[in-house]
Short mmCIF file of C-alpha atoms and ligand atoms in Angstrom, two decimals:
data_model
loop_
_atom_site.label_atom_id
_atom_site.label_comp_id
_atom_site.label_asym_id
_atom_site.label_seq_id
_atom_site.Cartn_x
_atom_site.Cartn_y
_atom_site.Cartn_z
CA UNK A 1 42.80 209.49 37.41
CA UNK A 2 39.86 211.37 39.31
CA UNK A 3 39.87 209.47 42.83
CA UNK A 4 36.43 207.28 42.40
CA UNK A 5 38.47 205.99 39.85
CA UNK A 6 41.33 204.89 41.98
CA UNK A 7 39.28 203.02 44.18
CA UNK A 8 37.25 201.05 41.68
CA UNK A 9 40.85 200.53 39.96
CA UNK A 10 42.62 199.23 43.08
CA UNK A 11 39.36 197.39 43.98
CA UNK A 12 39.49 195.50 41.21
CA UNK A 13 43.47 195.12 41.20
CA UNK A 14 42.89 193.50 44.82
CA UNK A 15 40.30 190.89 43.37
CA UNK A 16 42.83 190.45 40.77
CA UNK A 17 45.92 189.73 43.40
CA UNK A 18 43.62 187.76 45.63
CA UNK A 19 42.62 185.29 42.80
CA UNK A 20 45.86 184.90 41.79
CA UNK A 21 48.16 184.43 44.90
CA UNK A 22 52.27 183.29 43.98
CA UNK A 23 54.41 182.12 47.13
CA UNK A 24 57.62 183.70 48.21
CA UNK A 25 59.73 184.52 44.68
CA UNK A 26 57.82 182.93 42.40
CA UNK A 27 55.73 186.69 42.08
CA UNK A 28 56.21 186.41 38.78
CA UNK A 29 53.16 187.52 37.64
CA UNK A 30 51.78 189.42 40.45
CA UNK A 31 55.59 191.71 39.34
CA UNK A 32 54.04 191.56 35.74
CA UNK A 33 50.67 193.31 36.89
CA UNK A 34 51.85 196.00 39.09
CA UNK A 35 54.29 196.82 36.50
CA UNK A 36 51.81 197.00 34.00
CA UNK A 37 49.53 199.18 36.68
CA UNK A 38 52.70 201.66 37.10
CA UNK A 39 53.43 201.66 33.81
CA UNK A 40 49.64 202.53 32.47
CA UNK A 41 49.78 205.62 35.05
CA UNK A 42 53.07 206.97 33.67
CA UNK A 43 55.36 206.16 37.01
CA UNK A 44 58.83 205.55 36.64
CA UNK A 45 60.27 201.91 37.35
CA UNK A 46 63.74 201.67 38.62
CA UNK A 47 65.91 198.80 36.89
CA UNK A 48 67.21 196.82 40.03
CA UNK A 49 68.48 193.54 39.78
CA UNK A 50 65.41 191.51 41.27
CA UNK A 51 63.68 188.58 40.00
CA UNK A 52 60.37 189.49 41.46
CA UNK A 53 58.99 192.61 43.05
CA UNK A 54 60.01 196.02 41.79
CA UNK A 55 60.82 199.33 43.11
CA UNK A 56 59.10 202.95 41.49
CA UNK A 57 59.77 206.34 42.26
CA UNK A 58 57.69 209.65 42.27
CA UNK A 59 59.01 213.04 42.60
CA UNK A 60 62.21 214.87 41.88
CA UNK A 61 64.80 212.34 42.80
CA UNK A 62 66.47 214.61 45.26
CA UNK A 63 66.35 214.23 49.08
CA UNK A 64 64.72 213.97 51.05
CA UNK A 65 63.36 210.50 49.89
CA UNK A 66 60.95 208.59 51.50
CA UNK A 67 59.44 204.84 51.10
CA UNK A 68 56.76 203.16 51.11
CA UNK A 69 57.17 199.49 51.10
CA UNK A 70 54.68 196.73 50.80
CA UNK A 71 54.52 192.85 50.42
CA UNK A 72 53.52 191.18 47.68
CA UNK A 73 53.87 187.41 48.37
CA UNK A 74 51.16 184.85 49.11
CA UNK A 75 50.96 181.42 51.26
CA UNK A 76 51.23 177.64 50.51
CA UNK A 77 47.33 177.23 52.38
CA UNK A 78 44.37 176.36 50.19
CA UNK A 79 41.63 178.75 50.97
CA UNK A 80 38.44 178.43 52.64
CA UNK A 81 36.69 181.37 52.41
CA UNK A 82 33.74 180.88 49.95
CA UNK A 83 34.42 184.44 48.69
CA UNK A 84 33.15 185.44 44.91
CA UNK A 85 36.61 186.25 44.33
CA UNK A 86 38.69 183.29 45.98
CA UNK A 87 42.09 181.74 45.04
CA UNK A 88 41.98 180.02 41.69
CA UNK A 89 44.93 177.84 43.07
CA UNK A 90 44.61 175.22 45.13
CA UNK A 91 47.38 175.40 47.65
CA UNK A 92 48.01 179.10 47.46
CA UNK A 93 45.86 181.72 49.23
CA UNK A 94 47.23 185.58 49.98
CA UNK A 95 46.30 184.44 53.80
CA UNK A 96 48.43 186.98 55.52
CA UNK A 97 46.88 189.97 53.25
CA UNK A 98 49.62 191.17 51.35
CA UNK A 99 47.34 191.63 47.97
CA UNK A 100 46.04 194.25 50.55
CA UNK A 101 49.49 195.78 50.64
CA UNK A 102 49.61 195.59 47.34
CA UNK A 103 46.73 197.40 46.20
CA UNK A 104 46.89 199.51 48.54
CA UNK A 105 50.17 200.86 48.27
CA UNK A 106 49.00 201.18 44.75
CA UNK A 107 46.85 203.05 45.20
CA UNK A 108 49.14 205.58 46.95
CA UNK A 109 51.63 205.26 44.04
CA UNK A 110 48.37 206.54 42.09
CA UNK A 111 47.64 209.47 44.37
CA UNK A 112 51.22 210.49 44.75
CA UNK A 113 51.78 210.37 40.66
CA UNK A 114 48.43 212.84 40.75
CA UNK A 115 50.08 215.27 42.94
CA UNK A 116 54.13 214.91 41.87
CA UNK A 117 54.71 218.61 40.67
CA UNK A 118 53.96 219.24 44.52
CA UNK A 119 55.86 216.41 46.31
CA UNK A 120 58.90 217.49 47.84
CA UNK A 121 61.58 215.54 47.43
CA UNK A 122 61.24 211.26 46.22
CA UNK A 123 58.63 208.72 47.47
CA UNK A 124 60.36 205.35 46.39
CA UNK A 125 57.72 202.62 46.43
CA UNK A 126 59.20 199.50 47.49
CA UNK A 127 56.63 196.25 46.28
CA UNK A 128 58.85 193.52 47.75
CA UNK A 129 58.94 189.96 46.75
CA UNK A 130 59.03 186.74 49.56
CA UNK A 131 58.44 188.59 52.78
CA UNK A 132 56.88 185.33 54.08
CA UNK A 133 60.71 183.96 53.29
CA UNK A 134 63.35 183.60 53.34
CA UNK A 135 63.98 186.86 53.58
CA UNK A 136 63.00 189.05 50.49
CA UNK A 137 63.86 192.12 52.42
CA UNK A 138 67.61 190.97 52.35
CA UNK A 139 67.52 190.81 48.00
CA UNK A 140 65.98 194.86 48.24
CA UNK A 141 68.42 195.56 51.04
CA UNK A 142 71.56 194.39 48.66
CA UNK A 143 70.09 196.22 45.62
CA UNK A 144 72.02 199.26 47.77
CA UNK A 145 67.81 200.67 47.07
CA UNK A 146 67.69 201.84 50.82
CA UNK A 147 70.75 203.11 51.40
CA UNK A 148 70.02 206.67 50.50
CA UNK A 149 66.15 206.79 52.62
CA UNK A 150 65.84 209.49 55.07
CA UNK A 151 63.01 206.74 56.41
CA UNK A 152 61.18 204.39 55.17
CA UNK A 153 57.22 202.95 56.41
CA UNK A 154 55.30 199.82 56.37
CA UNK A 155 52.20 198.80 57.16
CA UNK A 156 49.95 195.29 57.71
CA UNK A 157 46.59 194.68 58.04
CA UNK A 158 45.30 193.53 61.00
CA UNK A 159 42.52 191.14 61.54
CA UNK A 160 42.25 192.35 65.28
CA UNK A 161 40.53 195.91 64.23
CA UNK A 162 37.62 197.02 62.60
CA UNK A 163 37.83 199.46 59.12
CA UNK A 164 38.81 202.71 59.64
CA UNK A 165 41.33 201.81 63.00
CA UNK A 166 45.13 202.05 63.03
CA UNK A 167 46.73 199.87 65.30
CA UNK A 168 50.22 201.06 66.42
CA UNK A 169 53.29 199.94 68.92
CA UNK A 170 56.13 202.38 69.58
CA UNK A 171 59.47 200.64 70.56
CA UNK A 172 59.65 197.25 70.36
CA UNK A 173 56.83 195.75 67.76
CA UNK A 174 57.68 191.67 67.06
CA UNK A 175 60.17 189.54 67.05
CA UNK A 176 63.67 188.36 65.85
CA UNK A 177 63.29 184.91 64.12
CA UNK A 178 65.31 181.83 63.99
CA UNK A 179 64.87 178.41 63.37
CA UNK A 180 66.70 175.59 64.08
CA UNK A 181 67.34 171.99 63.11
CA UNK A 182 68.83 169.63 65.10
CA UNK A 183 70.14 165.86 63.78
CA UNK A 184 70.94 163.43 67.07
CA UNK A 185 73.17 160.52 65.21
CA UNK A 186 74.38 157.74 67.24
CA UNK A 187 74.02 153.83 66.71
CA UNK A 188 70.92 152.27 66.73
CA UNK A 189 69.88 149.08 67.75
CA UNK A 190 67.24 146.59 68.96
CA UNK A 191 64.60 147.65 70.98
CA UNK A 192 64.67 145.33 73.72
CA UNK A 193 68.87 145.71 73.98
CA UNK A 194 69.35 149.44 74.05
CA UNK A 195 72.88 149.20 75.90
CA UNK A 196 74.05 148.00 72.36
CA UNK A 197 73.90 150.93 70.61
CA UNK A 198 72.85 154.72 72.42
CA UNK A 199 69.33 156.00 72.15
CA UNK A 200 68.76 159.06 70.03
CA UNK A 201 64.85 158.57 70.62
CA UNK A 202 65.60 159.07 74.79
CA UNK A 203 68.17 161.83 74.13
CA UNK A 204 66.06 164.04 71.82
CA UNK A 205 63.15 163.51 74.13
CA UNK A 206 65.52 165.14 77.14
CA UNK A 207 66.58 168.17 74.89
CA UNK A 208 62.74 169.00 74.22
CA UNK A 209 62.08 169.39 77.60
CA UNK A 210 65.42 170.72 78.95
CA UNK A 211 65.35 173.31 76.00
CA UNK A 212 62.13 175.01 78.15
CA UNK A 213 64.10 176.07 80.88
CA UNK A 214 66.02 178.43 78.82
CA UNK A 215 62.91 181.14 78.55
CA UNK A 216 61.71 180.41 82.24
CA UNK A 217 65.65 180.01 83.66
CA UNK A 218 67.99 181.86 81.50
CA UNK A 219 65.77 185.30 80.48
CA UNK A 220 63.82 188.61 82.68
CA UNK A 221 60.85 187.09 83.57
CA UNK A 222 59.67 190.31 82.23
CA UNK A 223 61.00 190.01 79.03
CA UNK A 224 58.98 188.22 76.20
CA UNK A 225 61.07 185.12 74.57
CA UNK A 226 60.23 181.72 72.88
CA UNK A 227 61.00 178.99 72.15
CA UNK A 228 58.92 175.68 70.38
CA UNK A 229 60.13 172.07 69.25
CA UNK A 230 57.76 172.00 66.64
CA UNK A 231 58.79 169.09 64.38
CA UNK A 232 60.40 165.37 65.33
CA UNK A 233 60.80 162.70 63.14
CA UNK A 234 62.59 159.75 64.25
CA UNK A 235 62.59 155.58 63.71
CA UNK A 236 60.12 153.57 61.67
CA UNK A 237 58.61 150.77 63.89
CA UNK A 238 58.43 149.40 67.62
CA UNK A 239 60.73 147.50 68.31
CA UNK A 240 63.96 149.53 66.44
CA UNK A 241 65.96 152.00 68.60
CA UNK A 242 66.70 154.40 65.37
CA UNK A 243 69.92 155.86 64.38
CA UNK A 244 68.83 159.07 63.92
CA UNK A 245 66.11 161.71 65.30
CA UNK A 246 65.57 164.76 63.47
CA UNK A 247 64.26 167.53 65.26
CA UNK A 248 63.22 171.22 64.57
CA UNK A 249 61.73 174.27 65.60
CA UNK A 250 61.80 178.53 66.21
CA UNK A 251 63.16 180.82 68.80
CA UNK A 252 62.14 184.70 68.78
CA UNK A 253 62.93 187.52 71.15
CA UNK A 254 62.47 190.92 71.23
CA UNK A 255 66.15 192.62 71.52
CA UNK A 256 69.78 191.20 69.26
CA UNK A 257 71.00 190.39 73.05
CA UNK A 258 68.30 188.53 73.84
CA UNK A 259 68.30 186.84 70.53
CA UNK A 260 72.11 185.97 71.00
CA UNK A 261 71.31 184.36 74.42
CA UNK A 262 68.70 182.00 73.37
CA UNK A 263 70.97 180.89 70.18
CA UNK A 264 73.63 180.18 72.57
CA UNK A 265 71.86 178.11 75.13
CA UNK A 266 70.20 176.00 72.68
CA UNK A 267 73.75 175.09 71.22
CA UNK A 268 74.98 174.47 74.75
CA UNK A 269 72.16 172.36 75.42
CA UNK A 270 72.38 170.62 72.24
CA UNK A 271 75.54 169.62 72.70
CA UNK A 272 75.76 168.91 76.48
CA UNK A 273 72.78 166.78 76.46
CA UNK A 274 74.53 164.59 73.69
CA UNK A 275 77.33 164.45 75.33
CA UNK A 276 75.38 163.02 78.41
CA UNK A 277 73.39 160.50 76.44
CA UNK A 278 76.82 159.71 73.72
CA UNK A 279 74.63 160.93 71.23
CA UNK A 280 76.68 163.12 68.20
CA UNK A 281 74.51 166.32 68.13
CA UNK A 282 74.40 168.53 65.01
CA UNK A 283 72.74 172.06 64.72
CA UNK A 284 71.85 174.27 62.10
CA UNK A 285 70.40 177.82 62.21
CA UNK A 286 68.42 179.54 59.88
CA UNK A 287 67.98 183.12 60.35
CA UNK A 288 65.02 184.74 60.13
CA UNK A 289 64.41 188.72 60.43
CA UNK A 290 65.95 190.92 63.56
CA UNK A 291 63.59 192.21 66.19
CA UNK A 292 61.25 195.29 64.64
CA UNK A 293 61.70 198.55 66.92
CA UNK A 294 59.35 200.69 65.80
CA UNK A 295 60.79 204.66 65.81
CA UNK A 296 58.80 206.84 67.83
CA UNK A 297 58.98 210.05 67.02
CA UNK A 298 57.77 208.89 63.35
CA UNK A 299 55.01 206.63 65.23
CA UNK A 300 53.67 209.52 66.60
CA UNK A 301 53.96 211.89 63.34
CA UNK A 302 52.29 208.67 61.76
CA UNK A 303 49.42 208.88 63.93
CA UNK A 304 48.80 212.21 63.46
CA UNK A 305 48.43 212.01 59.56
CA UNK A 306 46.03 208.81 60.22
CA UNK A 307 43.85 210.80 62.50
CA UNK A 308 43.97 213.89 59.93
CA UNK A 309 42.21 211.21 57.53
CA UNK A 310 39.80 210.50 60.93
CA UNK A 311 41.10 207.35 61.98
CA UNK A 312 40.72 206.19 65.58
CA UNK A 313 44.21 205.17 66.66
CA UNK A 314 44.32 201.45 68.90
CA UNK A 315 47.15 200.37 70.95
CA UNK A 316 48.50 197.23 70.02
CA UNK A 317 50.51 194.66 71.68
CA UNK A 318 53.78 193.62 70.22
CA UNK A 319 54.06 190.19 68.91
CA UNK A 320 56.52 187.37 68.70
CA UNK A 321 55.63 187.34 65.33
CA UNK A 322 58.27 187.97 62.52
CA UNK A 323 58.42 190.98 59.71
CA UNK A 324 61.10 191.56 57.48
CA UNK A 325 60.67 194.37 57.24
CA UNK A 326 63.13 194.72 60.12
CA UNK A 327 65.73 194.53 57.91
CA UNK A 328 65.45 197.92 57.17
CA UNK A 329 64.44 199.41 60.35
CA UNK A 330 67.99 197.99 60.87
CA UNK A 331 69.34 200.82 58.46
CA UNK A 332 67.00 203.35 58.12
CA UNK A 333 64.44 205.62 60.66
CA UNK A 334 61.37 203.36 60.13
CA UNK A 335 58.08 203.21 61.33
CA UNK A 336 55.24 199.84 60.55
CA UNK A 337 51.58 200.51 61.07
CA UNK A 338 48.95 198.68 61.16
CA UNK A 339 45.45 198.60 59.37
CA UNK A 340 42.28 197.49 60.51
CA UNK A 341 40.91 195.48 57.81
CA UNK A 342 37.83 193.68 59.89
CA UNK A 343 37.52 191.11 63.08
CA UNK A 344 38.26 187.92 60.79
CA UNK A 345 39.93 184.67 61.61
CA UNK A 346 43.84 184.84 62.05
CA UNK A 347 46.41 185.79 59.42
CA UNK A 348 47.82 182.11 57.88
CA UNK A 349 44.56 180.57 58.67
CA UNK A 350 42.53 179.60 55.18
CA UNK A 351 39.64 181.44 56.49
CA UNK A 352 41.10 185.07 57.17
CA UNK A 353 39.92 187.50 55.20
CA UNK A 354 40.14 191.68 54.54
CA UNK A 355 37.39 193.87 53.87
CA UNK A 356 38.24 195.76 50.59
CA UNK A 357 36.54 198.69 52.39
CA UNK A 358 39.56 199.43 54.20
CA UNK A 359 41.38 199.66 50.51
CA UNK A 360 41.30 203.11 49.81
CA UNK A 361 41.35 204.50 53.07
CA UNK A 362 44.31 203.17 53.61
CA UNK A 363 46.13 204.29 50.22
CA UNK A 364 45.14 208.00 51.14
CA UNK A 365 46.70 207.47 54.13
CA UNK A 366 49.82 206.42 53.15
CA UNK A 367 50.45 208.82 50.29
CA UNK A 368 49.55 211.17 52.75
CA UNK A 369 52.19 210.12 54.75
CA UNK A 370 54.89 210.21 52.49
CA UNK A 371 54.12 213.38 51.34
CA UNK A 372 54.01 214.66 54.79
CA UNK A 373 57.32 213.08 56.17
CA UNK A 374 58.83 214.53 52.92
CA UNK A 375 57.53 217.89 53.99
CA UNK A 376 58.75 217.21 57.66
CA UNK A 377 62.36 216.35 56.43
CA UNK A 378 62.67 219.53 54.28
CA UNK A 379 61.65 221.87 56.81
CA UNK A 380 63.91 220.23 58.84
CA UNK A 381 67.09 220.34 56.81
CA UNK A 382 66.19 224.52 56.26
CA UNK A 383 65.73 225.10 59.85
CA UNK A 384 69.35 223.52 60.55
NI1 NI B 1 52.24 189.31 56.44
#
């Protein structure tokens, strides 16, 4: 494919995703039509064991190997935007850009497959299903997929830059992510005779507020931690003390120990403050992604590719945000950029939006970048 040809292809492949947004594992089509895109250009498809999402290869198959991995999921949010080539779905809506990814990373797998008699080494292409959860990067993780990357990069669009910027965070980029659910169960009773039964209502009401003091008592002041209540449900009219209070809501941090702490002071508190009120206390954790640490040494080597394809490079801050794409930083040198895809409103929100101008761009970018890193790696290994 001559290259005004990829960009009118993934231009209209991003339309395509964008009108046609499937939540976490249900990619079913979305798989279907970057399969078919792969295929059609003569890339090679590796036969892994997942549902959704797929994983391609260009080059020789020998080290060093390098990934590129994308998202490919969309959200439950009916979209706003008024654009020509909106959702089709009501309740669906690729409102954290990952039909960006998509095409984009696409469109690399395009340039790369132009230039494979030249690659050194593999560039595995990594389209992964249900990054927005839980957890898709877990299902590529246990395909064993990763295990033989000498590194691996990401990248997200970013609302918060302009076309043609890279955003980038050495060290510590966002956050490790939990949630937790909390049932208070005791006996409930009449309104206007709570020393009949125990008040779930009053206890719950003391662990929302007492659970504060863990980020502005218990961590560095320094340090960046969270926690939100974000969810109560509990009783049914006024004049019923209920039986039970259900109660949920996230923690993140930027570092495992930190992440450890906060876990174990909300279970302390938990159970302490039901204790103090005779309220039973029951909680349940879901985890989310580990902190993402961003490497360095290929941030910098990153940045120096994006500025060969005259980018203008923006510090970012780091977020309490999630990525799962953690889970591989957890395994393998890694390094997530980020794209400026125009000022819009916020990723989730049904009004955010990409410019398709920062499409190709970005694709030549991140070919460019594998190809690079694979060139890095070999002269490496020779020079040892
Ligand atoms: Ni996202």
């Amino acid at each position: 494919m001559i290259h005004n040809t990829i960009q009118d292809k993934i231009t209209n492949e991003f339309y395509w995703f964008h009108q046609h947004p499937e939540v976490s594992f249900k990619e079913v089509d979305t798989t279907a039509r970057i399969r078919k895109d792969l295929q059609e250009a003569g890339i090679r498809i590796l036969a892994l064991p997942l549902q959704t999402g797929l994983v391609a290869e260009i080059g020789t198959g020998d080290h060093p190997i390098v990934a590129l991995r994308c998202d490919i999921d969309a959200l439950p949010v009916t979209e706003e935007t008024g654009l020509p080539y909106q959702s089709v779905y009501p309740g669906r809506m690729h409102a954290c850009g990952h039909d960006f990814h998509t095409a984009a990373i696409l469109g690399a797998a395009y340039i790369l497959k132009e230039q494979e008699n030249h690659i050194t080494g593999t560039i595995r292409i990594i389209f992964q299903p249900g990054e927005e959860g839980p957890s898709g990067a877990v299902q590529v993780v246990r395909t064993g997929i990763i295990d033989d990357l000498d590194v691996i990069f990401g990248m997200h669009c970013t609302p918060l830059l302009e076309v043609g910027n890279i955003g980038y965070i050495y060290g510590p980029a966002m956050a490790a992510v939990d949630a937790f659910q909390i049932d208070f169960t005791g006996t409930g009773t009449h309104g206007a005779h709570p020393n009949k039964g125990t008040d779930q209502i009053v206890a719950a009401a003391a662990f929302v507020g007492a659970v504060q003091t863990i980020v502005s008592r218990n961590m560095d002041p320094f340090a960046a931690n969270l926690v939100s209540v974000t969810h109560i449900e509990g009783g049914h009219n006024w004049n019923v003390i209920p039986d039970k209070v259900f109660l949920e809501g996230t923690t993140r941090a930027m570092t495992a120990e930190e992440r450890k702490l906060i876990r174990k002071r909300v279970d302390s508190i938990a159970l302490h403050i039901g204790e103090a009120y005779g309220v039973q206390t029951t909680v349940r954790w879901i985890a989310g992604p580990p902190a993402l640490c961003n490497d360095a040494v290929w941030g910098k080597f990153a940045n120096e590719v994006a500025q060969k394809h005259d980018f203008v490079l923006a510090p970012m801050a780091p977020s309490l945000g999630g990525e799962d794409f953690a889970f591989y930083t957890e395994k393998v040198k890694s390094y997530f950029t980020f794209v400026g895809t125009g000022l819009s409103y916020p990723n989730h929100n049904a009004k955010f939006k990409v410019d398709p101008a920062a499409l190709y761009p970005a694709a030549l970018y991140m070919a460019d970048l594998a190809v690079q890193a694979a060139a890095k790696l070999k002269g490496s290994t020779e020079h040892d």
